[in-house]
PDB file of C-alpha atoms in Angstrom:
ATOM      1  CA  MET A   1      48.057 -43.909-103.037  1.00  0.00           C
ATOM      2  CA  PHE A   2      50.863 -42.018-104.783  1.00  0.00           C
ATOM      3  CA  THR A   3      49.685 -39.130-107.010  1.00  0.00           C
ATOM      4  CA  ILE A   4      51.725 -36.725-109.083  1.00  0.00           C
ATOM      5  CA  HIS A   5      50.613 -33.916-111.393  1.00  0.00           C
ATOM      6  CA  ILE A   6      52.759 -33.714-114.498  1.00  0.00           C
ATOM      7  CA  LEU A   7      53.271 -30.217-115.889  1.00  0.00           C
ATOM      8  CA  ASN A   8      54.676 -28.771-119.110  1.00  0.00           C
ATOM      9  CA  VAL A   9      53.707 -31.638-121.413  1.00  0.00           C
ATOM     10  CA  LYS A  10      53.351 -30.120-124.867  1.00  0.00           C
ATOM     11  CA  ASP A  11      52.190 -33.216-126.767  1.00  0.00           C
ATOM     12  CA  TRP A  12      49.920 -35.736-125.044  1.00  0.00           C
ATOM     13  CA  PHE A  13      50.249 -38.369-127.800  1.00  0.00           C
ATOM     14  CA  ASN A  14      54.050 -38.304-127.601  1.00  0.00           C
ATOM     15  CA  PHE A  15      53.961 -38.365-123.771  1.00  0.00           C
ATOM     16  CA  LEU A  16      51.609 -41.361-123.765  1.00  0.00           C
ATOM     17  CA  ASN A  17      53.900 -43.369-126.075  1.00  0.00           C
ATOM     18  CA  GLU A  18      56.978 -42.510-124.009  1.00  0.00           C
ATOM     19  CA  PHE A  19      55.173 -43.281-120.725  1.00  0.00           C
ATOM     20  CA  ALA A  20      54.003 -46.684-122.008  1.00  0.00           C
ATOM     21  CA  ALA A  21      57.607 -47.523-122.965  1.00  0.00           C
ATOM     22  CA  PHE A  22      58.798 -46.302-119.541  1.00  0.00           C
ATOM     23  CA  LEU A  23      56.333 -48.610-117.756  1.00  0.00           C
ATOM     24  CA  LYS A  24      57.634 -51.580-119.776  1.00  0.00           C
ATOM     25  CA  SER A  25      61.299 -50.737-119.161  1.00  0.00           C
ATOM     26  CA  ASP A  26      63.417 -53.244-117.249  1.00  0.00           C
ATOM     27  CA  GLU A  27      64.318 -50.571-114.704  1.00  0.00           C
ATOM     28  CA  PHE A  28      60.671 -49.767-113.884  1.00  0.00           C
ATOM     29  CA  LEU A  29      59.626 -53.427-113.813  1.00  0.00           C
ATOM     30  CA  LYS A  30      62.463 -54.273-111.426  1.00  0.00           C
ATOM     31  CA  ALA A  31      61.713 -51.326-109.098  1.00  0.00           C
ATOM     32  CA  SER A  32      57.944 -51.949-109.093  1.00  0.00           C
ATOM     33  CA  ARG A  33      58.318 -55.744-108.765  1.00  0.00           C
ATOM     34  CA  PHE A  34      55.871 -56.430-111.595  1.00  0.00           C
ATOM     35  CA  SER A  35      56.680 -58.777-114.443  1.00  0.00           C
ATOM     36  CA  GLU A  36      54.415 -56.858-116.839  1.00  0.00           C
ATOM     37  CA  VAL A  37      52.838 -53.376-116.820  1.00  0.00           C
ATOM     38  CA  ASN A  38      50.320 -52.149-119.418  1.00  0.00           C
ATOM     39  CA  LEU A  39      48.148 -49.137-120.162  1.00  0.00           C
ATOM     40  CA  LYS A  40      44.537 -49.538-121.310  1.00  0.00           C
ATOM     41  CA  MET A  41      42.159 -46.695-122.136  1.00  0.00           C
ATOM     42  CA  ARG A  42      39.057 -46.744-119.948  1.00  0.00           C
ATOM     43  CA  PHE A  43      37.261 -43.867-121.671  1.00  0.00           C
ATOM     44  CA  HIS A  44      37.631 -40.935-124.035  1.00  0.00           C
ATOM     45  CA  GLY A  45      35.207 -38.050-124.185  1.00  0.00           C
ATOM     46  CA  THR A  46      34.636 -34.525-125.378  1.00  0.00           C
ATOM     47  CA  LEU A  47      34.242 -31.510-123.153  1.00  0.00           C
ATOM     48  CA  LEU A  48      33.262 -27.887-123.600  1.00  0.00           C
ATOM     49  CA  LEU A  49      36.032 -25.444-122.754  1.00  0.00           C
ATOM     50  CA  ASP A  50      35.541 -21.802-121.848  1.00  0.00           C
ATOM     51  CA  VAL A  51      38.797 -19.883-122.192  1.00  0.00           C
ATOM     52  CA  ASP A  52      38.508 -16.165-121.462  1.00  0.00           C
ATOM     53  CA  GLY A  53      34.893 -16.257-122.637  1.00  0.00           C
ATOM     54  CA  VAL A  54      35.674 -18.145-125.860  1.00  0.00           C
ATOM     55  CA  LYS A  55      33.893 -21.498-125.980  1.00  0.00           C
ATOM     56  CA  SER A  56      35.273 -24.482-127.859  1.00  0.00           C
ATOM     57  CA  VAL A  57      35.707 -28.223-127.420  1.00  0.00           C
ATOM     58  CA  GLY A  58      38.492 -30.400-126.093  1.00  0.00           C
ATOM     59  CA  ASP A  59      38.970 -34.042-125.201  1.00  0.00           C
ATOM     60  CA  PHE A  60      39.595 -35.977-122.017  1.00  0.00           C
ATOM     61  CA  GLU A  61      40.939 -39.461-121.451  1.00  0.00           C
ATOM     62  CA  TYR A  62      41.268 -41.841-118.532  1.00  0.00           C
ATOM     63  CA  TRP A  63      43.820 -44.653-118.821  1.00  0.00           C
ATOM     64  CA  ASP A  64      44.061 -47.597-116.417  1.00  0.00           C
ATOM     65  CA  ILE A  65      47.512 -48.933-115.531  1.00  0.00           C
ATOM     66  CA  TYR A  66      47.734 -52.693-114.966  1.00  0.00           C
ATOM     67  CA  GLY A  67      50.540 -54.593-113.261  1.00  0.00           C
ATOM     68  CA  ASP A  68      50.515 -58.364-113.789  1.00  0.00           C
ATOM     69  CA  GLY A  69      46.879 -58.084-114.909  1.00  0.00           C
ATOM     70  CA  ALA A  70      45.580 -56.179-111.854  1.00  0.00           C
ATOM     71  CA  PRO A  71      44.756 -52.441-111.748  1.00  0.00           C
ATOM     72  CA  ILE A  72      47.611 -50.503-110.124  1.00  0.00           C
ATOM     73  CA  GLY A  73      46.844 -46.919-111.110  1.00  0.00           C
ATOM     74  CA  TYR A  74      45.571 -44.507-113.730  1.00  0.00           C
ATOM     75  CA  LEU A  75      46.305 -41.436-115.860  1.00  0.00           C
ATOM     76  CA  GLU A  76      43.843 -38.582-116.422  1.00  0.00           C
ATOM     77  CA  VAL A  77      44.240 -35.850-119.037  1.00  0.00           C
ATOM     78  CA  ALA A  78      42.223 -33.082-120.686  1.00  0.00           C
ATOM     79  CA  TYR A  79      43.666 -31.759-123.927  1.00  0.00           C
ATOM     80  CA  MET A  80      43.043 -29.798-127.069  1.00  0.00           C
ATOM     81  CA  ASP A  81      44.121 -31.237-130.396  1.00  0.00           C
ATOM     82  CA  GLN A  82      44.158 -30.234-134.038  1.00  0.00           C
ATOM     83  CA  HIS A  83      40.356 -30.592-134.181  1.00  0.00           C
ATOM     84  CA  PHE A  84      40.077 -28.070-131.339  1.00  0.00           C
ATOM     85  CA  PHE A  85      42.444 -25.822-133.277  1.00  0.00           C
ATOM     86  CA  ALA A  86      40.212 -25.945-136.341  1.00  0.00           C
ATOM     87  CA  LEU A  87      37.227 -24.901-134.235  1.00  0.00           C
ATOM     88  CA  SER A  88      38.622 -21.972-132.267  1.00  0.00           C
ATOM     89  CA  VAL A  89      41.801 -20.070-133.064  1.00  0.00           C
ATOM     90  CA  GLU A  90      40.736 -17.442-130.509  1.00  0.00           C
ATOM     91  CA  ALA A  91      40.714 -20.011-127.704  1.00  0.00           C
ATOM     92  CA  ILE A  92      44.184 -21.218-128.595  1.00  0.00           C
ATOM     93  CA  ASP A  93      45.494 -17.648-128.618  1.00  0.00           C
ATOM     94  CA  ALA A  94      43.918 -17.163-125.185  1.00  0.00           C
ATOM     95  CA  LEU A  95      45.517 -20.375-123.876  1.00  0.00           C
ATOM     96  CA  LEU A  96      49.001 -20.208-125.297  1.00  0.00           C
ATOM     97  CA  SER A  97      51.900 -17.841-124.965  1.00  0.00           C
ATOM     98  CA  ASP A  98      54.598 -20.352-125.915  1.00  0.00           C
ATOM     99  CA  ASP A  99      55.960 -19.549-129.394  1.00  0.00           C
ATOM    100  CA  GLU A 100      57.572 -22.999-129.744  1.00  0.00           C
ATOM    101  CA  LEU A 101      54.226 -24.690-129.088  1.00  0.00           C
ATOM    102  CA  LYS A 102      52.394 -22.387-131.507  1.00  0.00           C
ATOM    103  CA  ASP A 103      54.951 -23.243-134.219  1.00  0.00           C
ATOM    104  CA  PHE A 104      54.412 -26.955-133.519  1.00  0.00           C
ATOM    105  CA  MET A 105      50.636 -26.569-133.652  1.00  0.00           C
ATOM    106  CA  LEU A 106      50.817 -24.793-136.991  1.00  0.00           C
ATOM    107  CA  SER A 107      53.219 -27.390-138.458  1.00  0.00           C
ATOM    108  CA  GLY A 108      50.444 -29.747-139.553  1.00  0.00           C
ATOM    109  CA  ALA A 109      51.692 -32.583-137.330  1.00  0.00           C
ATOM    110  CA  SER A 110      49.257 -34.613-135.233  1.00  0.00           C
ATOM    111  CA  TRP A 111      49.332 -33.163-131.723  1.00  0.00           C
ATOM    112  CA  ALA A 112      47.356 -32.861-128.516  1.00  0.00           C
ATOM    113  CA  SER A 113      48.334 -30.317-125.889  1.00  0.00           C
ATOM    114  CA  PRO A 114      47.094 -30.805-122.298  1.00  0.00           C
ATOM    115  CA  VAL A 115      45.073 -27.871-120.934  1.00  0.00           C
ATOM    116  CA  ALA A 116      45.745 -28.904-117.316  1.00  0.00           C
ATOM    117  CA  PRO A 117      48.397 -31.003-115.561  1.00  0.00           C
ATOM    118  CA  ILE A 118      48.272 -34.727-116.307  1.00  0.00           C
ATOM    119  CA  SER A 119      47.303 -36.642-113.173  1.00  0.00           C
ATOM    120  CA  LEU A 120      49.143 -39.919-112.497  1.00  0.00           C
ATOM    121  CA  SER A 121      47.973 -42.015-109.544  1.00  0.00           C
ATOM    122  CA  LEU A 122      49.449 -45.338-108.463  1.00  0.00           C
ATOM    123  CA  THR A 123      47.585 -47.508-105.977  1.00  0.00           C
ATOM    124  CA  PHE A 124      50.210 -50.160-105.211  1.00  0.00           C
ATOM    125  CA  ASN A 125      52.846 -49.829-102.478  1.00  0.00           C
ATOM    126  CA  VAL A 126      55.125 -47.380-104.321  1.00  0.00           C
ATOM    127  CA  SER A 127      58.775 -47.703-103.295  1.00  0.00           C
ATOM    128  CA  ASP A 128      61.237 -44.828-103.159  1.00  0.00           C
ATOM    129  CA  ASP A 129      62.926 -46.335-106.234  1.00  0.00           C
ATOM    130  CA  VAL A 130      59.668 -46.124-108.219  1.00  0.00           C
ATOM    131  CA  LYS A 131      59.124 -42.526-107.053  1.00  0.00           C
ATOM    132  CA  ARG A 132      62.674 -41.640-108.125  1.00  0.00           C
ATOM    133  CA  LEU A 133      62.199 -43.240-111.555  1.00  0.00           C
ATOM    134  CA  ILE A 134      58.916 -41.406-112.094  1.00  0.00           C
ATOM    135  CA  GLY A 135      60.492 -38.139-110.957  1.00  0.00           C
ATOM    136  CA  ASN A 136      63.339 -38.624-113.431  1.00  0.00           C
ATOM    137  CA  PHE A 137      60.900 -39.507-116.218  1.00  0.00           C
ATOM    138  CA  VAL A 138      58.703 -36.437-115.788  1.00  0.00           C
ATOM    139  CA  SER A 139      61.578 -33.969-115.421  1.00  0.00           C
TER     140      SER A 139
END
């Protein structure tokens, strides 16, 4: 199994859209030797977060990755979104020191910021070409 932890993602929703497009790209399909790759959410839930003693809620998601109809991996993420923001400004202040992200959060746009690295695991025989493509995508 090939696992990578993806850091510094500021917007989960944007990342998910870009990652889905990456998986469907000709370059990824050729390197992975699949004719079709898709993402499908397995579950979404809510969790209680404790940040420096301030309690609030966040969300978590688990996405299955399918290649030619068979499971080939998954994504896991825990994030806070605008609903979290409405519940606990103190928790966000405790979590964030990035002025650019704070400006984005206050902009009114739909957003979801991961509170931990996104975990990507692939269970098929991952070639060096696939590893290189993933490395380029996440950097």
